[in-house]
Amino acid sequence: ESLPEKWEEQVTHKREQMAPRRSHSSMRSLTLIVAAVALIAPLVAGTNVPKIKKDQPVGFSVHSLRLYAPLSLGAIAAAAFGYDKKSIPMLALTPLLMAVAMLDWKASQYRGLITENEIDIDAYTHSKPSFMDRAKIVALHGLSTGNHKRSLVPLKLAMQSSPFVPGLFASKRLKNGMEPFKLGSADQKPVVIGTIRMGFGHHRIAYSASSWALGEGSQTIFHDLLAIDSPEAALIKEADALYSKGSR
């Protein structure tokens, strides 16, 4: 084969490889647009998002039963009986009861975890977390935050023009001489795009959504949680460092 023919063959091969990536890219772009529209639609339409009813008493349900104490006692009794009678089935039952007790203990903490939230995410998404869902959420929250206690004191924010993207604003913690954070009117179609910036992928997706919003002529504000000077930003950095270390 001549050299130009080899080049043409390589280019054709590359095009075939890129085709699936383009379809995936188009699907990601469509997903971003749908997500952004879903987030901004309640603001534009003026609908009220459901709030957490903090003073509402919790009615009786199977979910409200805290069975981890009797399950733990049952596990201890099963272990003692199995050891005394040399019963393999009872000894095998012990770790099972302890695992269920641990899950129930975690699941019982779910209500306390969301009590101080402003928005009732479960009502907003028309979902009711199952026993396993509640246990998983509480367990993962504990692993990611440790003993950190979130502050309910609001932080005043500012907005600055991005030095890299024309027309884009970035949120910062308000300091002297900075412009306070302020959403534009409905005519400006304001869009706030949040990113946690744990890994470059999150940041890249947020910038893609920003490009779309700017292209639609919206007032676009890039809300990077890591850029807000706060204990929570430090927590993100610590979590990202552990994530990076673990992935390596």
Short mmCIF file of C-alpha atoms in Angstrom, two decimals:
data_model
loop_
_atom_site.label_atom_id
_atom_site.label_comp_id
_atom_site.label_asym_id
_atom_site.label_seq_id
_atom_site.Cartn_x
_atom_site.Cartn_y
_atom_site.Cartn_z
CA GLU A 1 0.00 0.00 0.00
CA SER A 2 1.11 3.53 -0.63
CA LEU A 3 1.53 5.92 2.31
CA PRO A 4 -1.61 8.00 1.49
CA GLU A 5 -3.70 4.81 1.37
CA LYS A 6 -2.45 3.81 4.83
CA TRP A 7 -3.31 7.27 6.13
CA GLU A 8 -6.81 7.01 4.67
CA GLU A 9 -7.25 3.59 6.26
CA GLN A 10 -6.16 4.93 9.67
CA VAL A 11 -8.46 7.95 9.40
CA THR A 12 -11.42 5.69 8.49
CA HIS A 13 -10.63 3.46 11.47
CA LYS A 14 -10.48 6.47 13.77
CA ARG A 15 -13.83 7.74 12.46
CA GLU A 16 -15.41 4.36 13.20
CA GLN A 17 -13.99 4.47 16.73
CA MET A 18 -15.25 8.01 17.30
CA ALA A 19 -18.81 7.28 16.13
CA PRO A 20 -19.96 5.62 19.39
CA ARG A 21 -18.28 8.40 21.39
CA ARG A 22 -20.22 11.02 19.47
CA SER A 23 -23.48 9.22 20.16
CA HIS A 24 -22.58 9.00 23.86
CA SER A 25 -21.62 12.68 23.83
CA SER A 26 -24.96 13.58 22.25
CA MET A 27 -26.78 11.50 24.86
CA ARG A 28 -24.85 13.21 27.69
CA SER A 29 -25.67 16.62 26.22
CA LEU A 30 -29.35 15.71 26.01
CA THR A 31 -29.27 14.46 29.61
CA LEU A 32 -27.66 17.70 30.79
CA ILE A 33 -30.28 19.79 29.02
CA VAL A 34 -33.14 17.75 30.47
CA ALA A 35 -31.62 17.95 33.96
CA ALA A 36 -31.10 21.70 33.72
CA VAL A 37 -34.64 22.26 32.47
CA ALA A 38 -36.00 20.06 35.28
CA LEU A 39 -34.09 22.09 37.87
CA ILE A 40 -35.00 25.51 36.53
CA ALA A 41 -38.60 24.74 35.59
CA PRO A 42 -40.01 25.09 39.14
CA LEU A 43 -38.29 28.48 39.48
CA VAL A 44 -39.59 29.79 36.18
CA ALA A 45 -43.08 28.42 36.72
CA GLY A 46 -43.18 29.80 40.24
CA THR A 47 -44.18 26.45 41.76
CA ASN A 48 -43.36 25.77 45.38
CA VAL A 49 -41.06 22.90 46.21
CA PRO A 50 -42.21 20.77 49.18
CA LYS A 51 -40.68 21.78 52.49
CA ILE A 52 -39.73 19.51 55.35
CA LYS A 53 -42.46 19.52 58.00
CA LYS A 54 -40.15 19.73 60.97
CA ASP A 55 -42.84 19.84 63.68
CA GLN A 56 -45.02 17.11 62.21
CA PRO A 57 -45.20 14.10 64.54
CA VAL A 58 -44.05 10.82 63.06
CA GLY A 59 -47.00 8.42 62.83
CA PHE A 60 -46.75 4.75 63.64
CA SER A 61 -45.41 2.50 60.93
CA VAL A 62 -43.16 -0.50 60.62
CA HIS A 63 -40.41 1.97 59.71
CA SER A 64 -40.79 3.75 63.05
CA LEU A 65 -40.10 0.56 65.03
CA ARG A 66 -36.56 0.46 66.36
CA LEU A 67 -35.78 -3.23 66.39
CA TYR A 68 -31.99 -3.06 66.59
CA ALA A 69 -31.97 -3.44 70.40
CA PRO A 70 -34.04 -6.67 70.52
CA LEU A 71 -32.23 -7.97 67.43
CA SER A 72 -28.89 -7.40 69.14
CA LEU A 73 -30.11 -9.20 72.27
CA GLY A 74 -31.36 -12.01 70.04
CA ALA A 75 -27.94 -12.28 68.43
CA ILE A 76 -26.25 -12.48 71.84
CA ALA A 77 -28.75 -15.12 72.99
CA ALA A 78 -28.27 -17.12 69.80
CA ALA A 79 -24.49 -17.01 70.23
CA ALA A 80 -24.72 -18.11 73.87
CA PHE A 81 -27.18 -20.90 73.10
CA GLY A 82 -25.18 -22.07 70.10
CA TYR A 83 -21.95 -22.13 72.07
CA ASP A 84 -23.55 -23.96 74.99
CA LYS A 85 -25.39 -26.55 72.91
CA LYS A 86 -22.78 -26.71 70.15
CA SER A 87 -25.53 -25.78 67.70
CA ILE A 88 -24.14 -24.77 64.32
CA PRO A 89 -27.48 -23.29 63.07
CA MET A 90 -27.74 -21.00 66.13
CA LEU A 91 -24.13 -19.90 65.75
CA ALA A 92 -24.79 -19.18 62.06
CA LEU A 93 -27.87 -17.16 63.03
CA THR A 94 -25.79 -14.81 65.20
CA PRO A 95 -24.03 -12.78 62.44
CA LEU A 96 -27.28 -12.62 60.47
CA LEU A 97 -29.14 -11.07 63.42
CA MET A 98 -26.25 -8.66 64.05
CA ALA A 99 -26.23 -7.58 60.40
CA VAL A 100 -30.00 -6.92 60.44
CA ALA A 101 -29.63 -5.05 63.75
CA MET A 102 -26.90 -2.87 62.25
CA LEU A 103 -29.04 -2.11 59.18
CA ASP A 104 -32.05 -1.28 61.36
CA TRP A 105 -29.91 1.00 63.54
CA LYS A 106 -28.73 2.89 60.47
CA ALA A 107 -32.19 3.05 58.91
CA SER A 108 -33.68 4.44 62.15
CA GLN A 109 -31.33 7.45 61.88
CA TYR A 110 -32.71 8.53 58.49
CA ARG A 111 -35.48 10.72 59.91
CA GLY A 112 -33.03 12.60 62.13
CA LEU A 113 -30.66 13.03 59.20
CA ILE A 114 -33.20 14.88 57.04
CA THR A 115 -35.08 16.77 59.77
CA GLU A 116 -33.07 19.97 59.35
CA ASN A 117 -33.36 19.97 55.54
CA GLU A 118 -35.37 22.74 53.97
CA ILE A 119 -36.61 20.76 50.96
CA ASP A 120 -38.39 17.43 51.28
CA ILE A 121 -36.55 15.54 48.53
CA ASP A 122 -38.66 12.41 49.02
CA ALA A 123 -41.88 14.36 48.40
CA TYR A 124 -40.32 16.29 45.50
CA THR A 125 -39.28 13.08 43.74
CA HIS A 126 -42.50 11.25 44.72
CA SER A 127 -40.49 8.46 46.29
CA LYS A 128 -40.46 6.66 49.60
CA PRO A 129 -37.07 5.22 50.53
CA SER A 130 -37.13 1.57 51.47
CA PHE A 131 -35.52 0.05 54.57
CA MET A 132 -32.34 -0.71 52.62
CA ASP A 133 -32.35 2.74 50.98
CA ARG A 134 -32.51 4.50 54.35
CA ALA A 135 -29.79 2.32 55.84
CA LYS A 136 -27.54 2.86 52.82
CA ILE A 137 -28.03 6.65 52.81
CA VAL A 138 -27.18 6.99 56.50
CA ALA A 139 -24.19 4.64 56.24
CA LEU A 140 -22.71 6.41 53.20
CA HIS A 141 -23.37 9.82 54.78
CA GLY A 142 -21.43 8.74 57.87
CA LEU A 143 -18.54 7.42 55.80
CA SER A 144 -18.28 10.63 53.78
CA THR A 145 -18.69 13.19 56.59
CA GLY A 146 -17.41 11.42 59.70
CA ASN A 147 -18.09 13.49 62.83
CA HIS A 148 -18.53 16.70 60.89
CA LYS A 149 -21.58 18.70 61.95
CA ARG A 150 -23.02 20.93 59.29
CA SER A 151 -23.61 24.58 60.06
CA LEU A 152 -27.10 25.99 59.56
CA VAL A 153 -25.74 29.55 59.48
CA PRO A 154 -26.20 30.86 55.91
CA LEU A 155 -23.16 32.22 54.08
CA LYS A 156 -23.60 35.42 52.12
CA LEU A 157 -22.48 34.95 48.54
CA ALA A 158 -21.01 37.20 45.89
CA MET A 159 -20.78 36.82 42.12
CA GLN A 160 -17.82 37.61 39.91
CA SER A 161 -17.39 37.62 36.16
CA SER A 162 -15.39 34.63 34.99
CA PRO A 163 -11.98 35.59 33.57
CA PHE A 164 -12.15 32.55 31.28
CA VAL A 165 -15.71 32.39 29.89
CA PRO A 166 -17.34 35.61 28.62
CA GLY A 167 -20.76 36.22 30.17
CA LEU A 168 -20.36 33.58 32.88
CA PHE A 169 -20.58 34.51 36.57
CA ALA A 170 -18.97 32.52 39.37
CA SER A 171 -20.20 32.53 42.96
CA LYS A 172 -17.82 33.28 45.83
CA ARG A 173 -18.16 33.97 49.53
CA LEU A 174 -19.06 37.62 49.96
CA LYS A 175 -16.23 39.92 51.03
CA ASN A 176 -15.75 43.68 51.05
CA GLY A 177 -15.76 45.22 47.59
CA MET A 178 -17.52 42.25 45.93
CA GLU A 179 -20.86 42.31 44.12
CA PRO A 180 -23.58 40.50 46.14
CA PHE A 181 -25.08 37.37 44.61
CA LYS A 182 -28.34 38.28 42.89
CA LEU A 183 -30.46 36.37 40.43
CA GLY A 184 -31.71 38.27 37.42
CA SER A 185 -35.32 38.77 36.41
CA ALA A 186 -37.42 36.13 34.68
CA ASP A 187 -36.59 37.80 31.36
CA GLN A 188 -32.91 36.99 31.94
CA LYS A 189 -33.79 33.30 32.46
CA PRO A 190 -31.30 32.82 35.34
CA VAL A 191 -29.65 29.43 35.68
CA VAL A 192 -27.48 28.40 38.63
CA ILE A 193 -25.26 25.40 37.90
CA GLY A 194 -23.77 23.66 40.91
CA THR A 195 -20.71 21.43 40.96
CA ILE A 196 -18.84 19.76 43.77
CA ARG A 197 -15.58 19.44 41.73
CA MET A 198 -14.54 16.05 43.08
CA GLY A 199 -12.69 14.86 40.04
CA PHE A 200 -12.42 16.67 36.73
CA GLY A 201 -15.48 14.94 35.27
CA HIS A 202 -17.91 16.81 37.55
CA HIS A 203 -16.36 20.14 36.63
CA ARG A 204 -16.39 19.34 32.91
CA ILE A 205 -20.08 18.37 32.96
CA ALA A 206 -20.96 21.56 34.85
CA TYR A 207 -19.07 23.66 32.30
CA SER A 208 -20.93 21.88 29.51
CA ALA A 209 -24.23 22.82 31.13
CA SER A 210 -22.93 26.38 31.50
CA SER A 211 -22.14 26.54 27.80
CA TRP A 212 -25.66 25.42 26.99
CA ALA A 213 -27.21 28.00 29.35
CA LEU A 214 -25.06 30.81 27.93
CA GLY A 215 -26.03 29.72 24.43
CA GLU A 216 -29.69 30.03 25.43
CA GLY A 217 -29.07 33.63 26.51
CA SER A 218 -29.59 32.93 30.22
CA GLN A 219 -27.92 34.68 33.11
CA THR A 220 -25.58 31.83 34.06
CA ILE A 221 -23.97 31.50 37.48
CA PHE A 222 -21.39 28.80 38.13
CA HIS A 223 -21.78 27.69 41.76
CA ASP A 224 -18.67 25.71 42.66
CA LEU A 225 -18.97 24.43 46.24
CA LEU A 226 -15.20 24.07 46.51
CA ALA A 227 -14.74 27.76 45.69
CA ILE A 228 -16.86 28.92 48.66
CA ASP A 229 -14.52 29.52 51.61
CA SER A 230 -16.14 27.35 54.30
CA PRO A 231 -15.62 24.24 56.49
CA GLU A 232 -17.71 22.33 53.94
CA ALA A 233 -15.21 23.18 51.20
CA ALA A 234 -12.43 21.81 53.42
CA LEU A 235 -14.48 18.64 53.90
CA ILE A 236 -14.79 18.24 50.13
CA LYS A 237 -11.01 18.58 49.75
CA GLU A 238 -10.43 15.93 52.42
CA ALA A 239 -12.93 13.55 50.83
CA ASP A 240 -11.42 14.12 47.40
CA ALA A 241 -7.93 13.40 48.76
CA LEU A 242 -9.13 10.09 50.22
CA TYR A 243 -10.96 9.26 46.99
CA SER A 244 -7.85 9.97 44.92
CA LYS A 245 -5.66 7.94 47.25
CA GLY A 246 -8.08 5.02 47.16
CA SER A 247 -8.40 5.10 43.38
CA ARG A 248 -4.61 5.01 43.02
#
